[in-house]
Amino acid sequence: MAVGKTFIVEKTCPICEQTFRVVKTRSRILVTKRDEDGCTHYEDFNPYYYTVWVCEHCGFAADEKTFTTKIPDRHLTILRAVLLTKNIKIPFVEERTLGEAATAFRLALKFQDLIRGKSSKKAKYAHQLAWIYREAGDTTQENEFLAKAADFYEDALMRESFPIGELTDNAVMYIVAAIYWRLGDRQKATTYLSRLISDKGVREREPRIHDKARDLWGDIRAAKKK
Ligand SMILES: [Zn+2]
């Protein structure tokens, strides 16, 4: 149940310039578990359902950062040409179902495609969409979006300059390794992990990443022996 764990705020949409409602998560929610690829599980509530904001008037969907940072004019032109002519209406709901949350992520991915958005952003959307399917026990859809997330992250590693916010390229390599491990691709997982473990710079400057890589490497070896 989302009651008491969320609240509603009003924002102005950068595309249609109308006021729309957003569900935000209160910070006091209890963590119950963290998966090796970064998915955090919370008690009785899944905040990933609300990461993507959707304008109830024009249907624009993106994360908070995209909505609150100035969108370049060339992107506005592309997005307005599509959204302001199609009359997409996505009704506001205070409590999203799995289907509604998934639609929000799929729309966000679609709009990133339209503006040829960064792979790192698409990776985040695909990864979190995989997480909501994971919680729902839908392994087929989870794996489909994990695979997409891994592709986007690998593309980001090749084309984008890091760090992106607090995300370093080594952190991304670890995430990609963890995703491949979940997908059952031990070889790709260990390729990334061995690069991280053997890199002295990682051990010195990002010891947490080094330790996590070593732990996951250990888990993979232990699983192989079984
Ligand atoms: Zn709008």
PDB file of C-alpha atoms and ligand atoms in Angstrom:
ATOM      1  CA  MET A   1       0.000   0.000   0.000  1.00  0.00           C
ATOM      2  CA  ALA A   2       1.243   3.439  -0.917  1.00  0.00           C
ATOM      3  CA  VAL A   3      -0.919   5.247   1.671  1.00  0.00           C
ATOM      4  CA  GLY A   4       1.214   7.421   3.933  1.00  0.00           C
ATOM      5  CA  LYS A   5       4.372   6.640   1.945  1.00  0.00           C
ATOM      6  CA  THR A   6       3.749   9.141  -0.831  1.00  0.00           C
ATOM      7  CA  PHE A   7       2.536  12.684  -1.310  1.00  0.00           C
ATOM      8  CA  ILE A   8       1.396  14.696  -4.307  1.00  0.00           C
ATOM      9  CA  VAL A   9       3.099  17.784  -5.710  1.00  0.00           C
ATOM     10  CA  GLU A  10       2.210  19.983  -8.668  1.00  0.00           C
ATOM     11  CA  LYS A  11       4.707  20.745 -11.407  1.00  0.00           C
ATOM     12  CA  THR A  12       4.688  22.558 -14.718  1.00  0.00           C
ATOM     13  CA  CYS A  13       5.235  20.428 -17.787  1.00  0.00           C
ATOM     14  CA  PRO A  14       8.108  21.644 -20.005  1.00  0.00           C
ATOM     15  CA  ILE A  15       6.347  20.300 -23.113  1.00  0.00           C
ATOM     16  CA  CYS A  16       2.705  21.480 -22.823  1.00  0.00           C
ATOM     17  CA  GLU A  17       3.344  24.055 -20.054  1.00  0.00           C
ATOM     18  CA  GLN A  18       0.306  22.927 -18.066  1.00  0.00           C
ATOM     19  CA  THR A  19       0.277  22.036 -14.391  1.00  0.00           C
ATOM     20  CA  PHE A  20       0.313  18.310 -13.679  1.00  0.00           C
ATOM     21  CA  ARG A  21       0.452  16.157 -10.574  1.00  0.00           C
ATOM     22  CA  VAL A  22       3.343  13.977  -9.456  1.00  0.00           C
ATOM     23  CA  VAL A  23       3.475  11.309  -6.739  1.00  0.00           C
ATOM     24  CA  LYS A  24       6.608  11.616  -4.653  1.00  0.00           C
ATOM     25  CA  THR A  25       7.963   9.108  -2.162  1.00  0.00           C
ATOM     26  CA  ARG A  26       8.581   9.995   1.470  1.00  0.00           C
ATOM     27  CA  SER A  27      12.127   9.284   2.536  1.00  0.00           C
ATOM     28  CA  ARG A  28      11.173   7.182   5.534  1.00  0.00           C
ATOM     29  CA  ILE A  29      10.650   3.796   3.934  1.00  0.00           C
ATOM     30  CA  LEU A  30      12.395   0.724   5.259  1.00  0.00           C
ATOM     31  CA  VAL A  31      14.927  -1.150   3.156  1.00  0.00           C
ATOM     32  CA  THR A  32      14.549  -4.928   3.411  1.00  0.00           C
ATOM     33  CA  LYS A  33      17.078  -6.179   0.859  1.00  0.00           C
ATOM     34  CA  ARG A  34      19.593  -5.076  -1.795  1.00  0.00           C
ATOM     35  CA  ASP A  35      20.358  -7.173  -4.854  1.00  0.00           C
ATOM     36  CA  GLU A  36      23.859  -7.262  -6.311  1.00  0.00           C
ATOM     37  CA  ASP A  37      22.797  -5.195  -9.344  1.00  0.00           C
ATOM     38  CA  GLY A  38      21.602  -2.336  -7.132  1.00  0.00           C
ATOM     39  CA  CYS A  39      17.897  -3.157  -6.894  1.00  0.00           C
ATOM     40  CA  THR A  40      16.703  -2.144  -3.441  1.00  0.00           C
ATOM     41  CA  HIS A  41      13.639  -3.771  -1.899  1.00  0.00           C
ATOM     42  CA  TYR A  42      11.523  -1.873   0.602  1.00  0.00           C
ATOM     43  CA  GLU A  43       8.930  -2.907   3.130  1.00  0.00           C
ATOM     44  CA  ASP A  44       5.426  -3.016   1.591  1.00  0.00           C
ATOM     45  CA  PHE A  45       6.249  -0.439  -1.030  1.00  0.00           C
ATOM     46  CA  ASN A  46       8.092  -0.086  -4.332  1.00  0.00           C
ATOM     47  CA  PRO A  47       9.347   3.467  -4.993  1.00  0.00           C
ATOM     48  CA  TYR A  48      10.505   2.494  -8.507  1.00  0.00           C
ATOM     49  CA  TYR A  49       6.827   2.612  -9.504  1.00  0.00           C
ATOM     50  CA  TYR A  50       7.061   6.397  -9.207  1.00  0.00           C
ATOM     51  CA  THR A  51      10.534   7.228 -10.601  1.00  0.00           C
ATOM     52  CA  VAL A  52       9.098   8.208 -13.956  1.00  0.00           C
ATOM     53  CA  TRP A  53       6.897  11.292 -13.943  1.00  0.00           C
ATOM     54  CA  VAL A  54       4.109  11.415 -16.513  1.00  0.00           C
ATOM     55  CA  CYS A  55       2.294  14.596 -17.544  1.00  0.00           C
ATOM     56  CA  GLU A  56      -1.429  13.845 -17.353  1.00  0.00           C
ATOM     57  CA  HIS A  57      -2.148  16.370 -20.126  1.00  0.00           C
ATOM     58  CA  CYS A  58       0.327  15.618 -22.929  1.00  0.00           C
ATOM     59  CA  GLY A  59       1.771  12.241 -21.882  1.00  0.00           C
ATOM     60  CA  PHE A  60       5.412  13.307 -21.627  1.00  0.00           C
ATOM     61  CA  ALA A  61       7.254  10.838 -19.401  1.00  0.00           C
ATOM     62  CA  ALA A  62      10.751  11.109 -17.930  1.00  0.00           C
ATOM     63  CA  ASP A  63      12.604  11.061 -14.643  1.00  0.00           C
ATOM     64  CA  GLU A  64      12.539  14.000 -12.235  1.00  0.00           C
ATOM     65  CA  LYS A  65      15.913  15.272 -13.425  1.00  0.00           C
ATOM     66  CA  THR A  66      14.744  15.527 -17.038  1.00  0.00           C
ATOM     67  CA  PHE A  67      11.576  17.334 -16.001  1.00  0.00           C
ATOM     68  CA  THR A  68      13.399  19.814 -13.789  1.00  0.00           C
ATOM     69  CA  THR A  69      16.441  20.537 -15.997  1.00  0.00           C
ATOM     70  CA  LYS A  70      16.110  22.801 -19.018  1.00  0.00           C
ATOM     71  CA  ILE A  71      15.345  20.688 -22.065  1.00  0.00           C
ATOM     72  CA  PRO A  72      17.325  21.811 -25.157  1.00  0.00           C
ATOM     73  CA  ASP A  73      15.211  23.631 -27.760  1.00  0.00           C
ATOM     74  CA  ARG A  74      15.899  21.061 -30.463  1.00  0.00           C
ATOM     75  CA  HIS A  75      14.507  18.345 -28.174  1.00  0.00           C
ATOM     76  CA  LEU A  76      11.481  20.464 -27.252  1.00  0.00           C
ATOM     77  CA  THR A  77      10.706  20.891 -30.957  1.00  0.00           C
ATOM     78  CA  ILE A  78      10.804  17.145 -31.568  1.00  0.00           C
ATOM     79  CA  LEU A  79       8.813  16.264 -28.442  1.00  0.00           C
ATOM     80  CA  ARG A  80       6.165  18.951 -28.967  1.00  0.00           C
ATOM     81  CA  ALA A  81       5.679  17.935 -32.593  1.00  0.00           C
ATOM     82  CA  VAL A  82       4.739  14.466 -31.386  1.00  0.00           C
ATOM     83  CA  LEU A  83       3.028  15.096 -28.054  1.00  0.00           C
ATOM     84  CA  LEU A  84       1.016  18.196 -28.805  1.00  0.00           C
ATOM     85  CA  THR A  85      -0.509  16.705 -31.949  1.00  0.00           C
ATOM     86  CA  LYS A  86      -1.249  13.201 -30.751  1.00  0.00           C
ATOM     87  CA  ASN A  87      -3.413  14.100 -27.755  1.00  0.00           C
ATOM     88  CA  ILE A  88      -2.099  11.270 -25.579  1.00  0.00           C
ATOM     89  CA  LYS A  89      -3.989  11.293 -22.304  1.00  0.00           C
ATOM     90  CA  ILE A  90      -2.459   9.396 -19.407  1.00  0.00           C
ATOM     91  CA  PRO A  91      -4.814   9.790 -16.432  1.00  0.00           C
ATOM     92  CA  PHE A  92      -3.209  10.718 -13.123  1.00  0.00           C
ATOM     93  CA  VAL A  93      -3.328   7.968 -10.511  1.00  0.00           C
ATOM     94  CA  GLU A  94      -2.202   8.281  -6.938  1.00  0.00           C
ATOM     95  CA  GLU A  95      -1.322   4.602  -6.719  1.00  0.00           C
ATOM     96  CA  ARG A  96       0.173   3.007  -9.831  1.00  0.00           C
ATOM     97  CA  THR A  97      -0.394  -0.611 -10.763  1.00  0.00           C
ATOM     98  CA  LEU A  98       2.446  -2.670 -12.243  1.00  0.00           C
ATOM     99  CA  GLY A  99       0.966  -2.015 -15.692  1.00  0.00           C
ATOM    100  CA  GLU A 100       0.787   1.739 -15.146  1.00  0.00           C
ATOM    101  CA  ALA A 101       4.333   1.882 -13.820  1.00  0.00           C
ATOM    102  CA  ALA A 102       5.580  -0.194 -16.772  1.00  0.00           C
ATOM    103  CA  THR A 103       3.772   2.107 -19.221  1.00  0.00           C
ATOM    104  CA  ALA A 104       5.490   5.114 -17.647  1.00  0.00           C
ATOM    105  CA  PHE A 105       8.922   3.509 -18.175  1.00  0.00           C
ATOM    106  CA  ARG A 106       8.098   2.409 -21.724  1.00  0.00           C
ATOM    107  CA  LEU A 107       6.965   5.930 -22.625  1.00  0.00           C
ATOM    108  CA  ALA A 108      10.108   7.407 -21.067  1.00  0.00           C
ATOM    109  CA  LEU A 109      12.238   5.028 -23.163  1.00  0.00           C
ATOM    110  CA  LYS A 110      10.279   5.906 -26.302  1.00  0.00           C
ATOM    111  CA  PHE A 111      10.805   9.651 -25.807  1.00  0.00           C
ATOM    112  CA  GLN A 112      14.527   9.118 -25.219  1.00  0.00           C
ATOM    113  CA  ASP A 113      14.612   7.250 -28.536  1.00  0.00           C
ATOM    114  CA  LEU A 114      12.835  10.139 -30.263  1.00  0.00           C
ATOM    115  CA  ILE A 115      15.408  12.697 -29.145  1.00  0.00           C
ATOM    116  CA  ARG A 116      18.303  10.219 -29.496  1.00  0.00           C
ATOM    117  CA  GLY A 117      18.859  10.494 -25.763  1.00  0.00           C
ATOM    118  CA  LYS A 118      21.864   9.230 -23.876  1.00  0.00           C
ATOM    119  CA  SER A 119      22.328   5.508 -23.412  1.00  0.00           C
ATOM    120  CA  SER A 120      23.096   6.000 -19.722  1.00  0.00           C
ATOM    121  CA  LYS A 121      19.592   7.398 -19.209  1.00  0.00           C
ATOM    122  CA  LYS A 122      17.942   4.640 -21.250  1.00  0.00           C
ATOM    123  CA  ALA A 123      19.965   2.091 -19.272  1.00  0.00           C
ATOM    124  CA  LYS A 124      18.575   3.446 -16.025  1.00  0.00           C
ATOM    125  CA  TYR A 125      14.996   3.278 -17.276  1.00  0.00           C
ATOM    126  CA  ALA A 126      15.384  -0.247 -18.647  1.00  0.00           C
ATOM    127  CA  HIS A 127      17.130  -1.407 -15.464  1.00  0.00           C
ATOM    128  CA  GLN A 128      14.460  -0.035 -13.141  1.00  0.00           C
ATOM    129  CA  LEU A 129      11.715  -1.458 -15.364  1.00  0.00           C
ATOM    130  CA  ALA A 130      13.429  -4.840 -15.010  1.00  0.00           C
ATOM    131  CA  TRP A 131      13.364  -4.345 -11.234  1.00  0.00           C
ATOM    132  CA  ILE A 132       9.627  -3.793 -11.077  1.00  0.00           C
ATOM    133  CA  TYR A 133       9.134  -6.974 -13.110  1.00  0.00           C
ATOM    134  CA  ARG A 134      11.528  -8.759 -10.734  1.00  0.00           C
ATOM    135  CA  GLU A 135       9.451  -7.797  -7.720  1.00  0.00           C
ATOM    136  CA  ALA A 136       6.320  -8.917  -9.561  1.00  0.00           C
ATOM    137  CA  GLY A 137       7.945 -12.290 -10.339  1.00  0.00           C
ATOM    138  CA  ASP A 138       7.777 -11.823 -14.121  1.00  0.00           C
ATOM    139  CA  THR A 139      11.172 -13.276 -15.064  1.00  0.00           C
ATOM    140  CA  THR A 140      10.609 -13.166 -18.826  1.00  0.00           C
ATOM    141  CA  GLN A 141      10.022  -9.412 -18.873  1.00  0.00           C
ATOM    142  CA  GLU A 142      12.668  -8.860 -16.212  1.00  0.00           C
ATOM    143  CA  ASN A 143      15.315 -10.585 -18.322  1.00  0.00           C
ATOM    144  CA  GLU A 144      14.242  -8.774 -21.473  1.00  0.00           C
ATOM    145  CA  PHE A 145      14.811  -5.397 -19.826  1.00  0.00           C
ATOM    146  CA  LEU A 146      17.964  -6.505 -17.991  1.00  0.00           C
ATOM    147  CA  ALA A 147      19.454  -7.410 -21.378  1.00  0.00           C
ATOM    148  CA  LYS A 148      18.449  -4.023 -22.797  1.00  0.00           C
ATOM    149  CA  ALA A 149      19.923  -2.269 -19.740  1.00  0.00           C
ATOM    150  CA  ALA A 150      23.231  -4.126 -20.182  1.00  0.00           C
ATOM    151  CA  ASP A 151      23.362  -3.094 -23.882  1.00  0.00           C
ATOM    152  CA  PHE A 152      22.646   0.537 -23.032  1.00  0.00           C
ATOM    153  CA  TYR A 153      25.219   0.562 -20.214  1.00  0.00           C
ATOM    154  CA  GLU A 154      27.865  -0.929 -22.513  1.00  0.00           C
ATOM    155  CA  ASP A 155      27.062   1.662 -25.150  1.00  0.00           C
ATOM    156  CA  ALA A 156      27.341   4.405 -22.511  1.00  0.00           C
ATOM    157  CA  LEU A 157      30.759   3.039 -21.459  1.00  0.00           C
ATOM    158  CA  MET A 158      31.970   3.427 -25.045  1.00  0.00           C
ATOM    159  CA  ARG A 159      30.429   6.780 -25.932  1.00  0.00           C
ATOM    160  CA  GLU A 160      29.833   8.870 -22.827  1.00  0.00           C
ATOM    161  CA  SER A 161      32.201  10.647 -20.512  1.00  0.00           C
ATOM    162  CA  PHE A 162      32.148   9.618 -16.884  1.00  0.00           C
ATOM    163  CA  PRO A 163      31.432  10.257 -14.081  1.00  0.00           C
ATOM    164  CA  ILE A 164      27.761  10.937 -14.815  1.00  0.00           C
ATOM    165  CA  GLY A 165      26.568  12.523 -11.597  1.00  0.00           C
ATOM    166  CA  GLU A 166      28.067  10.183  -9.017  1.00  0.00           C
ATOM    167  CA  LEU A 167      28.176   7.238 -11.378  1.00  0.00           C
ATOM    168  CA  THR A 168      31.718   6.271 -12.409  1.00  0.00           C
ATOM    169  CA  ASP A 169      32.617   4.039 -15.346  1.00  0.00           C
ATOM    170  CA  ASN A 170      33.854   1.428 -12.860  1.00  0.00           C
ATOM    171  CA  ALA A 171      30.514   1.467 -11.058  1.00  0.00           C
ATOM    172  CA  VAL A 172      28.809   0.893 -14.422  1.00  0.00           C
ATOM    173  CA  MET A 173      31.167  -1.997 -15.228  1.00  0.00           C
ATOM    174  CA  TYR A 174      30.234  -3.592 -11.922  1.00  0.00           C
ATOM    175  CA  ILE A 175      26.512  -3.140 -12.645  1.00  0.00           C
ATOM    176  CA  VAL A 176      26.926  -4.681 -16.112  1.00  0.00           C
ATOM    177  CA  ALA A 177      28.766  -7.650 -14.571  1.00  0.00           C
ATOM    178  CA  ALA A 178      25.975  -8.097 -12.017  1.00  0.00           C
ATOM    179  CA  ILE A 179      23.331  -7.957 -14.755  1.00  0.00           C
ATOM    180  CA  TYR A 180      25.129 -10.584 -16.875  1.00  0.00           C
ATOM    181  CA  TRP A 181      25.448 -12.782 -13.825  1.00  0.00           C
ATOM    182  CA  ARG A 182      21.694 -12.545 -13.241  1.00  0.00           C
ATOM    183  CA  LEU A 183      21.117 -13.349 -16.905  1.00  0.00           C
ATOM    184  CA  GLY A 184      23.262 -16.469 -16.531  1.00  0.00           C
ATOM    185  CA  ASP A 185      26.120 -15.193 -18.701  1.00  0.00           C
ATOM    186  CA  ARG A 186      28.996 -16.116 -16.416  1.00  0.00           C
ATOM    187  CA  GLN A 187      31.652 -15.396 -19.008  1.00  0.00           C
ATOM    188  CA  LYS A 188      30.661 -11.785 -19.661  1.00  0.00           C
ATOM    189  CA  ALA A 189      30.195 -11.226 -15.928  1.00  0.00           C
ATOM    190  CA  THR A 190      33.672 -12.504 -15.082  1.00  0.00           C
ATOM    191  CA  THR A 191      35.289 -10.532 -17.920  1.00  0.00           C
ATOM    192  CA  TYR A 192      34.079  -7.269 -16.398  1.00  0.00           C
ATOM    193  CA  LEU A 193      34.808  -8.376 -12.836  1.00  0.00           C
ATOM    194  CA  SER A 194      38.372  -9.418 -13.599  1.00  0.00           C
ATOM    195  CA  ARG A 195      39.025  -6.036 -15.211  1.00  0.00           C
ATOM    196  CA  LEU A 196      37.809  -4.325 -12.047  1.00  0.00           C
ATOM    197  CA  ILE A 197      39.618  -6.615  -9.632  1.00  0.00           C
ATOM    198  CA  SER A 198      42.971  -6.408 -11.427  1.00  0.00           C
ATOM    199  CA  ASP A 199      42.859  -2.616 -11.746  1.00  0.00           C
ATOM    200  CA  LYS A 200      45.008  -1.112  -9.019  1.00  0.00           C
ATOM    201  CA  GLY A 201      43.390   2.297  -9.523  1.00  0.00           C
ATOM    202  CA  VAL A 202      39.971   0.856  -8.673  1.00  0.00           C
ATOM    203  CA  ARG A 203      41.299  -0.738  -5.508  1.00  0.00           C
ATOM    204  CA  GLU A 204      42.864   2.541  -4.386  1.00  0.00           C
ATOM    205  CA  ARG A 205      40.275   5.084  -5.451  1.00  0.00           C
ATOM    206  CA  GLU A 206      37.023   3.091  -5.362  1.00  0.00           C
ATOM    207  CA  PRO A 207      37.555   0.390  -2.742  1.00  0.00           C
ATOM    208  CA  ARG A 208      33.808  -0.211  -2.410  1.00  0.00           C
ATOM    209  CA  ILE A 209      33.531  -1.131  -6.092  1.00  0.00           C
ATOM    210  CA  HIS A 210      36.644  -3.294  -5.787  1.00  0.00           C
ATOM    211  CA  ASP A 211      35.185  -5.156  -2.784  1.00  0.00           C
ATOM    212  CA  LYS A 212      31.797  -5.636  -4.414  1.00  0.00           C
ATOM    213  CA  ALA A 213      33.475  -6.964  -7.576  1.00  0.00           C
ATOM    214  CA  ARG A 214      35.565  -9.385  -5.498  1.00  0.00           C
ATOM    215  CA  ASP A 215      32.488 -10.563  -3.561  1.00  0.00           C
ATOM    216  CA  LEU A 216      30.497 -11.187  -6.723  1.00  0.00           C
ATOM    217  CA  TRP A 217      33.472 -12.988  -8.274  1.00  0.00           C
ATOM    218  CA  GLY A 218      33.525 -15.213  -5.185  1.00  0.00           C
ATOM    219  CA  ASP A 219      29.781 -15.918  -5.491  1.00  0.00           C
ATOM    220  CA  ILE A 220      30.202 -16.869  -9.149  1.00  0.00           C
ATOM    221  CA  ARG A 221      33.076 -19.238  -8.362  1.00  0.00           C
ATOM    222  CA  ALA A 222      31.121 -20.810  -5.520  1.00  0.00           C
ATOM    223  CA  ALA A 223      28.102 -21.308  -7.799  1.00  0.00           C
ATOM    224  CA  LYS A 224      30.311 -22.944 -10.425  1.00  0.00           C
ATOM    225  CA  LYS A 225      31.573 -25.506  -7.922  1.00  0.00           C
ATOM    226  CA  LYS A 226      28.055 -26.595  -6.948  1.00  0.00           C
TER     227      LYS A 226
HETATM  228 ZN    ZN B   1       2.579  18.040 -20.543  1.00  0.00          ZN
END
